[in-house]
mmCIF file of C-alpha atoms in Angstrom:
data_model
loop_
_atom_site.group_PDB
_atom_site.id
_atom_site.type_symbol
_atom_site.label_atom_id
_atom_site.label_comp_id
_atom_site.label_asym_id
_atom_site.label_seq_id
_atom_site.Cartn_x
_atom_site.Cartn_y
_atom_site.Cartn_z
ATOM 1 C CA UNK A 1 0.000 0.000 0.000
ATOM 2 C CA UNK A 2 1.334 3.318 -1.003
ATOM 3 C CA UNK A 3 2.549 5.672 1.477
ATOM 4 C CA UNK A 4 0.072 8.405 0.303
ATOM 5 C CA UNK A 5 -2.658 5.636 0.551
ATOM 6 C CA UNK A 6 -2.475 5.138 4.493
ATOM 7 C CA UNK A 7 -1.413 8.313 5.336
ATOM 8 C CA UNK A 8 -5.388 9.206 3.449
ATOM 9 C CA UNK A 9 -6.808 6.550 5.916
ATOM 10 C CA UNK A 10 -4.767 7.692 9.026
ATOM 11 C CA UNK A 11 -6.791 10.571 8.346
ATOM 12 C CA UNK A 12 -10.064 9.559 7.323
ATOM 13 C CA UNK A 13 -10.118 7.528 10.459
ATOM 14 C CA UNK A 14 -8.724 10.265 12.756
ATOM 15 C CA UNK A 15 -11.695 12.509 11.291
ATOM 16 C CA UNK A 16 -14.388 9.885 11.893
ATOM 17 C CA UNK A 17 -13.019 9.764 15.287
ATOM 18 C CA UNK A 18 -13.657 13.088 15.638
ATOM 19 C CA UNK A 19 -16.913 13.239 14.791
ATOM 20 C CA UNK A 20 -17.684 10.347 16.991
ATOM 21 C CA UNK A 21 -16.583 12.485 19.933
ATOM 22 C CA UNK A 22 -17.953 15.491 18.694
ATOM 23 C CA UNK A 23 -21.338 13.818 18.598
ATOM 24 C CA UNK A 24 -20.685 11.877 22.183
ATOM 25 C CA UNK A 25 -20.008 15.190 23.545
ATOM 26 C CA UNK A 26 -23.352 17.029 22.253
ATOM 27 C CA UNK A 27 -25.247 14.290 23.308
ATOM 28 C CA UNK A 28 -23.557 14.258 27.026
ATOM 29 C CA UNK A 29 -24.137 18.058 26.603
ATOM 30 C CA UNK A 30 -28.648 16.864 26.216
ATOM 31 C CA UNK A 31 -28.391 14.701 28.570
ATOM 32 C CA UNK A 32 -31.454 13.531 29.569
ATOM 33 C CA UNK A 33 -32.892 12.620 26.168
ATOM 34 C CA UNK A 34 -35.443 10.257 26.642
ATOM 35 C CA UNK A 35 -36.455 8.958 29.685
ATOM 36 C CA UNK A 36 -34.537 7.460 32.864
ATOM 37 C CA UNK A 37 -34.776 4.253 34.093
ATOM 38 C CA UNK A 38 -34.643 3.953 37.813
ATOM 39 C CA UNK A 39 -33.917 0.018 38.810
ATOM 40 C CA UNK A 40 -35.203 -1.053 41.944
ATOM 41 C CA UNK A 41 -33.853 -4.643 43.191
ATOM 42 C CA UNK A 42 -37.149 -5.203 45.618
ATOM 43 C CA UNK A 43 -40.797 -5.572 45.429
ATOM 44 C CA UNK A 44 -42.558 -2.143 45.635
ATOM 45 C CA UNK A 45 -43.121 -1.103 49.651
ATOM 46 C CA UNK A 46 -39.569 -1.190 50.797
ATOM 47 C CA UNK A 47 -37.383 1.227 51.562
ATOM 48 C CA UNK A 48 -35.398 0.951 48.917
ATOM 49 C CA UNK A 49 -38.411 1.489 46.447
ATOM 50 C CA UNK A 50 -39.752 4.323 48.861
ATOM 51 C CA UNK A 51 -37.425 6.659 48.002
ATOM 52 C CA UNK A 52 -36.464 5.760 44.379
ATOM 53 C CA UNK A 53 -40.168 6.879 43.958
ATOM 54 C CA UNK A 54 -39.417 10.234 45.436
ATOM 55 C CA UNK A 55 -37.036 10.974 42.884
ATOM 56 C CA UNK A 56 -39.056 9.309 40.359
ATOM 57 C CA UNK A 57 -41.949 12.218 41.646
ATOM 58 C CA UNK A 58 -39.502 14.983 41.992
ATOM 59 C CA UNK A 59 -36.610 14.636 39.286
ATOM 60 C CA UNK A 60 -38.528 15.092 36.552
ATOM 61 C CA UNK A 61 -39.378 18.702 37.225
ATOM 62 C CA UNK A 62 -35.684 19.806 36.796
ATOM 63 C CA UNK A 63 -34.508 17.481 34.312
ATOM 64 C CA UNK A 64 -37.629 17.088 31.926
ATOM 65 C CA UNK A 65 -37.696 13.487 31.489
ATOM 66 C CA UNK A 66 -39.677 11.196 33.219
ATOM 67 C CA UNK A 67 -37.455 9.071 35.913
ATOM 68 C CA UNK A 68 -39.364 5.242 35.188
ATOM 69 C CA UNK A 69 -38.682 3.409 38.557
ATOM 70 C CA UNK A 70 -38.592 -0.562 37.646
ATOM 71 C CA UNK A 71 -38.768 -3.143 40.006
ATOM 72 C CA UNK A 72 -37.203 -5.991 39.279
ATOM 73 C CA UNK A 73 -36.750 -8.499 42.819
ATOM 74 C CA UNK A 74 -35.245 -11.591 43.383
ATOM 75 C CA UNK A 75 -32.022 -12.822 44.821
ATOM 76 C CA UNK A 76 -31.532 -9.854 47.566
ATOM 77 C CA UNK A 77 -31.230 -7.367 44.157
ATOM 78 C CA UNK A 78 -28.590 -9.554 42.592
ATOM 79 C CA UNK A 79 -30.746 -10.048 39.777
ATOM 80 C CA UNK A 80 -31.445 -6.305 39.720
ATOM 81 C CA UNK A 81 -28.046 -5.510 39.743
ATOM 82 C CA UNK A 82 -26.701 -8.243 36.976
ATOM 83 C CA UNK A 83 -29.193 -6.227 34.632
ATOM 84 C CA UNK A 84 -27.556 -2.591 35.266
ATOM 85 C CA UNK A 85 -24.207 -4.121 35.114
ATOM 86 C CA UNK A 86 -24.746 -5.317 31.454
ATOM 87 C CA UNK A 87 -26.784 -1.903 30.691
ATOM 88 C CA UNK A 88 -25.093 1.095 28.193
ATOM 89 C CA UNK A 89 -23.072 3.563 30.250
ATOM 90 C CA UNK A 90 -25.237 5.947 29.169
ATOM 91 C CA UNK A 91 -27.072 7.299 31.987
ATOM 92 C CA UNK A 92 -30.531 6.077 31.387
ATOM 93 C CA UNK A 93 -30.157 3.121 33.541
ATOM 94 C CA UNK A 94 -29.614 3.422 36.733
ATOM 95 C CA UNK A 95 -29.728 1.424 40.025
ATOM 96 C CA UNK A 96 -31.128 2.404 43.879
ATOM 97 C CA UNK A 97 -29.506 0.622 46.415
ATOM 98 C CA UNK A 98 -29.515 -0.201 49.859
ATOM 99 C CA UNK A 99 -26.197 -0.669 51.383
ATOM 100 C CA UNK A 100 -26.895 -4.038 52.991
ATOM 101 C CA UNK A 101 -28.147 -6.622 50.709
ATOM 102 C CA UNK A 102 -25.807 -4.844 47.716
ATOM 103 C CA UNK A 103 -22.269 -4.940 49.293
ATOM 104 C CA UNK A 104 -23.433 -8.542 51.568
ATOM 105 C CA UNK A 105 -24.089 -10.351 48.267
ATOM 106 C CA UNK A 106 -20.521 -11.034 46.868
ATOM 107 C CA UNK A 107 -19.528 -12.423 50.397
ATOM 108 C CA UNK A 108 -22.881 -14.849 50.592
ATOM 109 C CA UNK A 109 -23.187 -15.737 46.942
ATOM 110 C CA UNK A 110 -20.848 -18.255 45.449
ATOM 111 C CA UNK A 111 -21.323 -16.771 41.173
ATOM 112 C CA UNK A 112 -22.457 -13.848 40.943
ATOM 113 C CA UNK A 113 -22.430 -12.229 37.569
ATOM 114 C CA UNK A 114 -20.995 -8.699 38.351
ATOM 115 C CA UNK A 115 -18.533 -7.335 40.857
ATOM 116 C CA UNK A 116 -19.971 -5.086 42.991
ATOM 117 C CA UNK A 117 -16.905 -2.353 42.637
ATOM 118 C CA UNK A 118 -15.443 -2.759 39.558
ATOM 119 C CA UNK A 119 -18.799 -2.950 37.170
ATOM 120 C CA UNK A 120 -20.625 -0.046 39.120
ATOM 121 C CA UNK A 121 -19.661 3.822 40.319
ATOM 122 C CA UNK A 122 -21.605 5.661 42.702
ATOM 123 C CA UNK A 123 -23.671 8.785 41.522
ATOM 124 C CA UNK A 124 -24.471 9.994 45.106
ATOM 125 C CA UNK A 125 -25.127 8.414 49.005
ATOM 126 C CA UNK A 126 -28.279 9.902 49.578
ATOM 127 C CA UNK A 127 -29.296 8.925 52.976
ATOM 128 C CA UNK A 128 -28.533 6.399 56.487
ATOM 129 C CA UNK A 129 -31.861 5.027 57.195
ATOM 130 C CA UNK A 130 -32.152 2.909 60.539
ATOM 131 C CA UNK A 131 -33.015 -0.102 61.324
ATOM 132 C CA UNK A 132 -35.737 -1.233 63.672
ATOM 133 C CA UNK A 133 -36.594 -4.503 65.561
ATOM 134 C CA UNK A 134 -40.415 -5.090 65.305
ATOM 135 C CA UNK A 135 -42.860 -8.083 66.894
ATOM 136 C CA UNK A 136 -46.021 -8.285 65.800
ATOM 137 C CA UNK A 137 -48.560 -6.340 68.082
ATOM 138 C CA UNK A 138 -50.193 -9.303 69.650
ATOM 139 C CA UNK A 139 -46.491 -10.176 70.871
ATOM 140 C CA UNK A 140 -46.058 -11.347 74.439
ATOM 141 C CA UNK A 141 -42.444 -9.735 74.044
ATOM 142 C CA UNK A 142 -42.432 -6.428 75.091
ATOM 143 C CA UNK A 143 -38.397 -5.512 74.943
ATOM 144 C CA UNK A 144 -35.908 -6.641 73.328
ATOM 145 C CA UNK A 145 -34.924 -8.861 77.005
ATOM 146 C CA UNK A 146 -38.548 -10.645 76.434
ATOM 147 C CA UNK A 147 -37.451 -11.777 73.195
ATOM 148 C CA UNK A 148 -34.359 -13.302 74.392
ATOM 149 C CA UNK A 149 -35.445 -14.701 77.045
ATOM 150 C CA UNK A 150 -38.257 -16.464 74.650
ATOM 151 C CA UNK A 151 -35.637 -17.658 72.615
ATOM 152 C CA UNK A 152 -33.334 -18.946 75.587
ATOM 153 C CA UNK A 153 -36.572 -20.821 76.953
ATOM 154 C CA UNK A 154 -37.590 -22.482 73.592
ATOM 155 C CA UNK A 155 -34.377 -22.674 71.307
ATOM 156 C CA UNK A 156 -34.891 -23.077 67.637
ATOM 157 C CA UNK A 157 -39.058 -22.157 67.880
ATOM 158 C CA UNK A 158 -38.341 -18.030 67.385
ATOM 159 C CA UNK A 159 -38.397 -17.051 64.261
ATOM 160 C CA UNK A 160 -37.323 -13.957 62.302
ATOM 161 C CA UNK A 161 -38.084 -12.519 58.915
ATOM 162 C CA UNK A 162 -35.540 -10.453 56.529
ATOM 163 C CA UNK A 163 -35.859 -8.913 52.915
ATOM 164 C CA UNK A 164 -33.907 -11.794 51.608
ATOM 165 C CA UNK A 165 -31.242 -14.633 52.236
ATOM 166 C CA UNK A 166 -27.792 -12.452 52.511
ATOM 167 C CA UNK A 167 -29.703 -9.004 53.527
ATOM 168 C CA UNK A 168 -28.105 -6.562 55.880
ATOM 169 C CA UNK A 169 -31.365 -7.811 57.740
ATOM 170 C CA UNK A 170 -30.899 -11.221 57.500
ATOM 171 C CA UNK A 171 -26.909 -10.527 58.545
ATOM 172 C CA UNK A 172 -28.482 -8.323 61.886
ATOM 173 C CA UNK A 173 -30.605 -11.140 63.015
ATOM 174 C CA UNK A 174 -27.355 -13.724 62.408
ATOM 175 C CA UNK A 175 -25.267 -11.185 64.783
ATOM 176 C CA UNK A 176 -27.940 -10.854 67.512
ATOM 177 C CA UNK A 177 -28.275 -15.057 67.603
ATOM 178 C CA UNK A 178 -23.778 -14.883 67.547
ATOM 179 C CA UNK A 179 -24.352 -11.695 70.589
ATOM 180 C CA UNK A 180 -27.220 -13.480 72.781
ATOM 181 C CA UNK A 181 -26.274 -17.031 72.352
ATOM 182 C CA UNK A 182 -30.049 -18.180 70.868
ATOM 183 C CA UNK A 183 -30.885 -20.310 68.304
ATOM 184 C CA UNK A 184 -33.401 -18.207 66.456
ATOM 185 C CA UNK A 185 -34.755 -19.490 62.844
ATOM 186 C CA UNK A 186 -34.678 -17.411 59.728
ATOM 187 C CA UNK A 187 -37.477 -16.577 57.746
ATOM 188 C CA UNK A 188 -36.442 -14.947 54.053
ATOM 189 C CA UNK A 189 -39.003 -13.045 52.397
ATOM 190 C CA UNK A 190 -38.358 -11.432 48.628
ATOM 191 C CA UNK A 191 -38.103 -8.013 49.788
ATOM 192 C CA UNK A 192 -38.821 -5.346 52.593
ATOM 193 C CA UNK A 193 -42.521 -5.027 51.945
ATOM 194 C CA UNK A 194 -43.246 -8.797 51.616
ATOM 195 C CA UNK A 195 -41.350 -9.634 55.357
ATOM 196 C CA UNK A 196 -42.780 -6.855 57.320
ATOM 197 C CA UNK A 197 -46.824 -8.408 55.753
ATOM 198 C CA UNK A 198 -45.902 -11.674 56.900
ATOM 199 C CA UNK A 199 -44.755 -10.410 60.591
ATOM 200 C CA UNK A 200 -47.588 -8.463 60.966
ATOM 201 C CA UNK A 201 -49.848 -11.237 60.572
ATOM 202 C CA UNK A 202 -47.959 -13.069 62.952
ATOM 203 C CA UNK A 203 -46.038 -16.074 60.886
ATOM 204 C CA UNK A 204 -42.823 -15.002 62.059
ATOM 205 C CA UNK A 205 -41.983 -13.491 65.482
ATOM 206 C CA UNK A 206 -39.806 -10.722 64.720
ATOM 207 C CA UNK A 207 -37.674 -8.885 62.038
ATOM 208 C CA UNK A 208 -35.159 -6.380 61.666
ATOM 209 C CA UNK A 209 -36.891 -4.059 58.974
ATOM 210 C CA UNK A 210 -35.925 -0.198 57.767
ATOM 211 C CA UNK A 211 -37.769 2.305 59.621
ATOM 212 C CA UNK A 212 -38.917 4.307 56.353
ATOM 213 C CA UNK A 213 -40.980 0.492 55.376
ATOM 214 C CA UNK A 214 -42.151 0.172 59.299
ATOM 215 C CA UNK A 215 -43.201 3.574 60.079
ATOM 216 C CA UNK A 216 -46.828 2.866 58.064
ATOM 217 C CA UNK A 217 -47.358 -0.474 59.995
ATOM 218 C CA UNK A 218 -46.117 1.071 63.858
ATOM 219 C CA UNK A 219 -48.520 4.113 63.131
ATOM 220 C CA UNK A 220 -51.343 1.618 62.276
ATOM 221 C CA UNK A 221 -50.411 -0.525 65.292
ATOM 222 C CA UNK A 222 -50.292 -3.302 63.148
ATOM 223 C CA UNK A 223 -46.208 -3.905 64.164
ATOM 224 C CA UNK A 224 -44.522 -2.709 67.527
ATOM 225 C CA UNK A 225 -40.839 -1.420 67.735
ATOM 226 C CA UNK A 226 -38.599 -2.781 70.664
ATOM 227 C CA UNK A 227 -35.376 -1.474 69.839
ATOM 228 C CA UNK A 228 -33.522 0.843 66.987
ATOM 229 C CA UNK A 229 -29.973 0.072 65.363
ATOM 230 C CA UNK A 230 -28.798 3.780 65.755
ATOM 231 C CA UNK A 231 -25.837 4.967 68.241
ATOM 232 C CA UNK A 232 -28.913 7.439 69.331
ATOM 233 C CA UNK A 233 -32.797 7.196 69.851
ATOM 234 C CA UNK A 234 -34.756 8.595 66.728
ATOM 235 C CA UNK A 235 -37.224 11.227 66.591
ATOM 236 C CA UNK A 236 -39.742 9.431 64.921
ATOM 237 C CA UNK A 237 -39.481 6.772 67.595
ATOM 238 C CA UNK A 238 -38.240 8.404 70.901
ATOM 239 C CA UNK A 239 -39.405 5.985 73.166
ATOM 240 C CA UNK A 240 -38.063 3.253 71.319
ATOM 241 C CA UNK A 241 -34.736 2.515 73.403
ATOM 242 C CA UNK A 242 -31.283 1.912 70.882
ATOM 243 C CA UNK A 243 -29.983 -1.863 70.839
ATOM 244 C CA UNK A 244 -27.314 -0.874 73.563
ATOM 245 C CA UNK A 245 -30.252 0.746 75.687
ATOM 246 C CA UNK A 246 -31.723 -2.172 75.096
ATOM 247 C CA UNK A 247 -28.790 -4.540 76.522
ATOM 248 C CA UNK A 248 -27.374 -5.996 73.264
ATOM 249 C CA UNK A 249 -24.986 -3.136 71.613
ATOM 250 C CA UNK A 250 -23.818 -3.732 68.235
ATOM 251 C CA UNK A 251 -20.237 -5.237 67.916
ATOM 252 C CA UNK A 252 -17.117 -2.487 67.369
ATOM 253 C CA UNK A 253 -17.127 -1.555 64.207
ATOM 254 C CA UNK A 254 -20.504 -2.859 63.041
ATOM 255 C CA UNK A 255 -23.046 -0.246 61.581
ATOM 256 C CA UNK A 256 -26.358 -2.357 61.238
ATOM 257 C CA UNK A 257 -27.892 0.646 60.011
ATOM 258 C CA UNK A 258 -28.267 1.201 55.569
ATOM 259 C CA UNK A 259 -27.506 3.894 53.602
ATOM 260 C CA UNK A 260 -29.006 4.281 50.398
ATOM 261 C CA UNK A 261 -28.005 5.202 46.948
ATOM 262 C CA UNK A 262 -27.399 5.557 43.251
ATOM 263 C CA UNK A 263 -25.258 3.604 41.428
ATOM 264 C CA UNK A 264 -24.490 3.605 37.151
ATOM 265 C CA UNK A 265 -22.380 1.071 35.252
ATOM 266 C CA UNK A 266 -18.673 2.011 35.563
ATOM 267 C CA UNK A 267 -18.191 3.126 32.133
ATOM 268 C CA UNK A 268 -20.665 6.323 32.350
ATOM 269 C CA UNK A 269 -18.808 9.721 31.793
ATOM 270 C CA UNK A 270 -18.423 11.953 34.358
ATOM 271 C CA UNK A 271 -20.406 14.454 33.128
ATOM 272 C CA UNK A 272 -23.342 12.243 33.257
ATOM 273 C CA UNK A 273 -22.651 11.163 37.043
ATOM 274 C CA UNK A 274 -22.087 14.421 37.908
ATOM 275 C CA UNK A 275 -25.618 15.951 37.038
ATOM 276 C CA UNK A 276 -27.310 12.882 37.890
ATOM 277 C CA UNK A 277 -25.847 14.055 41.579
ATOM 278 C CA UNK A 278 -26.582 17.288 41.318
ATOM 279 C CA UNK A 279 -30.002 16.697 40.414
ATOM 280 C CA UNK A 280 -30.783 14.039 42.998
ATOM 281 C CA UNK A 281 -29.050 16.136 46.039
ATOM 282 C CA UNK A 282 -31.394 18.954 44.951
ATOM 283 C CA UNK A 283 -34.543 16.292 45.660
ATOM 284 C CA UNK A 284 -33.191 15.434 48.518
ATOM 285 C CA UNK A 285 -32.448 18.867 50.029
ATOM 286 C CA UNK A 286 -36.315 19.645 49.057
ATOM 287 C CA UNK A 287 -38.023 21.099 52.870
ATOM 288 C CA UNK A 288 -40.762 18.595 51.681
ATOM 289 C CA UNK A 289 -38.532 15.616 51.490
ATOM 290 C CA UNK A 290 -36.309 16.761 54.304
ATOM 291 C CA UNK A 291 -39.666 16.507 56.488
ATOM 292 C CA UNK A 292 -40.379 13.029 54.939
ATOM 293 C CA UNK A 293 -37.108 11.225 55.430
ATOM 294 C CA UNK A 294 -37.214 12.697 59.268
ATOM 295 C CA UNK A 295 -40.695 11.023 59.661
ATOM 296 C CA UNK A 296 -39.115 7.545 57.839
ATOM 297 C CA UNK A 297 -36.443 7.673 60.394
ATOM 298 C CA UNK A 298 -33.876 8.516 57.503
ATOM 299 C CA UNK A 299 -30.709 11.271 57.819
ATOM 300 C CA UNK A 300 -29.930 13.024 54.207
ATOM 301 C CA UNK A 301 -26.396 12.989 53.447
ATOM 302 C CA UNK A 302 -26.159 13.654 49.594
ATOM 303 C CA UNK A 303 -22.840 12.532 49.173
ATOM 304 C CA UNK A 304 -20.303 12.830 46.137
ATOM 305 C CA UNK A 305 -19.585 10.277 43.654
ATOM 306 C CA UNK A 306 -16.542 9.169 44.770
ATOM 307 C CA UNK A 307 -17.435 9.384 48.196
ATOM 308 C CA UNK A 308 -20.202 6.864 47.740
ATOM 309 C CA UNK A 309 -17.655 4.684 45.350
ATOM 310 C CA UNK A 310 -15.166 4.602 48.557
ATOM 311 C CA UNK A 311 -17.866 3.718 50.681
ATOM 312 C CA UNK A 312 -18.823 0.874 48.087
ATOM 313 C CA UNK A 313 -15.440 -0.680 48.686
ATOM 314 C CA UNK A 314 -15.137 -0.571 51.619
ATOM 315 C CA UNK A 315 -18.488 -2.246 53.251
ATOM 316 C CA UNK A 316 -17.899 -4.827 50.879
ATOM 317 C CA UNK A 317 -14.276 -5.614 52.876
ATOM 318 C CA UNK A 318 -16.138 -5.550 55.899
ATOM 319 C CA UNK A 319 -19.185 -7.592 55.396
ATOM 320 C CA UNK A 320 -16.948 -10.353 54.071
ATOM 321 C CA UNK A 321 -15.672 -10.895 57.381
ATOM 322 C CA UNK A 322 -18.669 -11.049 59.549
ATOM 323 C CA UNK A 323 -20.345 -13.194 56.759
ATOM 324 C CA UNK A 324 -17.557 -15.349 57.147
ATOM 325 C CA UNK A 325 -17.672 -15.870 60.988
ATOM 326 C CA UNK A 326 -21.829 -15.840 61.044
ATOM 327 C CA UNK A 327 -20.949 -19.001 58.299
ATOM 328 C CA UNK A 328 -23.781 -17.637 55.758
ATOM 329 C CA UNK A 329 -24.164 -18.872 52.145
ATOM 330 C CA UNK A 330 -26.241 -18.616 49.676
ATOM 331 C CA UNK A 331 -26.352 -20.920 46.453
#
């Protein structure tokens, strides 16, 4: 091939090139076209789906495109996730997560088809939402002490629900068994919403739930709370004593409380993570919302993208450990 020949390609190519990033940058430049899809890994009445549905109400007065939320459980949002790993980095799919269940999975699950930190990047730690031990209303157990003691008297008959096998919640009841020497049975349910229906109506006799998908249920004294996972009581529930008031503290170390957030497939362009931050801190900073997540026993935090990214890493190092010594699998 002639000299004159590839140099005429060299710069044929280098042109199309440069159109293609020409045209990636105008269309970074629009972004949102078309409308976002928000991927929830839970039924609909969890926390998790709670407040991807207040951005999916608020977002779209800023950005003018609908935000779609899309639930899609199963598998403690495994599944959920496997489908926003393999999604364009484009910005138009997009994940909510809850800290527990998320960075517990690659610890408890033998193949999973993504890795939690190198297929995703955070867009933004929006909130720390506690978590609450409930009984059912009709329950003889009182505090936290009466449920121990039940357990101590009939070993292996109490029973506790969680979102899902590997969930931070199934994790906190694991930890409170290791802390109170019980032998207390676990319950999964797919999802928030499903587990808190079934202890309400009394098949199970308690759970560690998030306070934003209790709150409903304690208000319609249909569940009772006997103990919070925060350092400090919460204003939605100030007579409801912490875990240490209660006479079981947490292990060093050990937050059994969630944050929640957004995450994108790794590949997204800055630019794109950036205003998809910017635009949900703005809902979140919203008087309106502030009020709500206050009432759902949720702190706003509305963190950077990297911030959320290094928080990503390393609650997946730590979970690994305590998954490890609690023995918990899931095939």
């Amino acid at each position: 091939m002639r000299k004159g020949m590839v140099v005429a390609i060299l710069v044929a190519g280098a042109g199309i090139a440069a159109q293609h990033a020409h045209a990636q940058s105008g269309s970074i430049a629009k972004y949102p076209e078309r409308p976002i899809r928000l991927v929830v890994g839970f039924p609909p009445g969890g926390a998790t789906d709670i407040l991807a549905r207040i951005l999916s109400q608020h977002m779209p007065e800023s950005i003018g495109q609908p935000v779609v939320v899309d639930n899609r459980g199963g598998a403690s949002g495994t599944i959920a996730a496997a489908i926003v790993a393999k999604a364009p980095p484009d910005g138009y799919t997009i994940m909510m997560v809850p800290s527990g269940p998320y960075t517990i999975s690659p610890s408890v699950y033998g193949n999973l088809p993504y890795d939690a930190v190198r297929d995703f990047t955070g867009a933004s730690l929006l909130a720390w939402v506690t978590n609450v031990i409930v009984v059912p209303q009709a329950s003889p157990a009182k505090t936290l002490q009466d449920l121990i003691r039940m357990a101590k008297e009939k070993p292996g008959a109490v029973t506790f629900s969680s979102s899902g096998s590997g969930s931070l919640h199934h994790l906190a009841g694991e930890v409170l068994k290791r802390l109170t020497g019980t032998n207390m049975i676990h319950v999964p349910f797919k999802g928030g919403g499903p587990a808190l229906t079934a202890l309400a109506g009394g098949e199970v006799n308690f759970g560690f739930t998030s306070m934003p998908s209790a709150m409903p249920l304690i208000n319609a004294k249909r569940v009772r709370p006997i103990a919070v996972t925060s350092e400090k009581r919460m204003p939605a529930l100030p007579a409801t004593p912490t875990m240490t008031e209660a006479g079981v503290p947490p292990p060093p170390g050990l937050d059994i409380r969630e944050w929640y957030g957004v995450i994108v497939p790794a590949a997204t362009p800055a630019p794109i993570v950036d205003k998809l931050n910017a635009e949900m801190v703005k809902v979140f900073k919203r008087p309106d919302v502030q009020k709500r997540l206050t009432e759902m026993g949720a702190e706003f935090v509305g963190s950077s993208p990297q911030a959320l990214s290094k928080q990503l890493a390393n609650d997946v190092r730590t979970w690994a450990k305590w998954v490890k010594d609690a023995g918990v699998r899931v095939e």
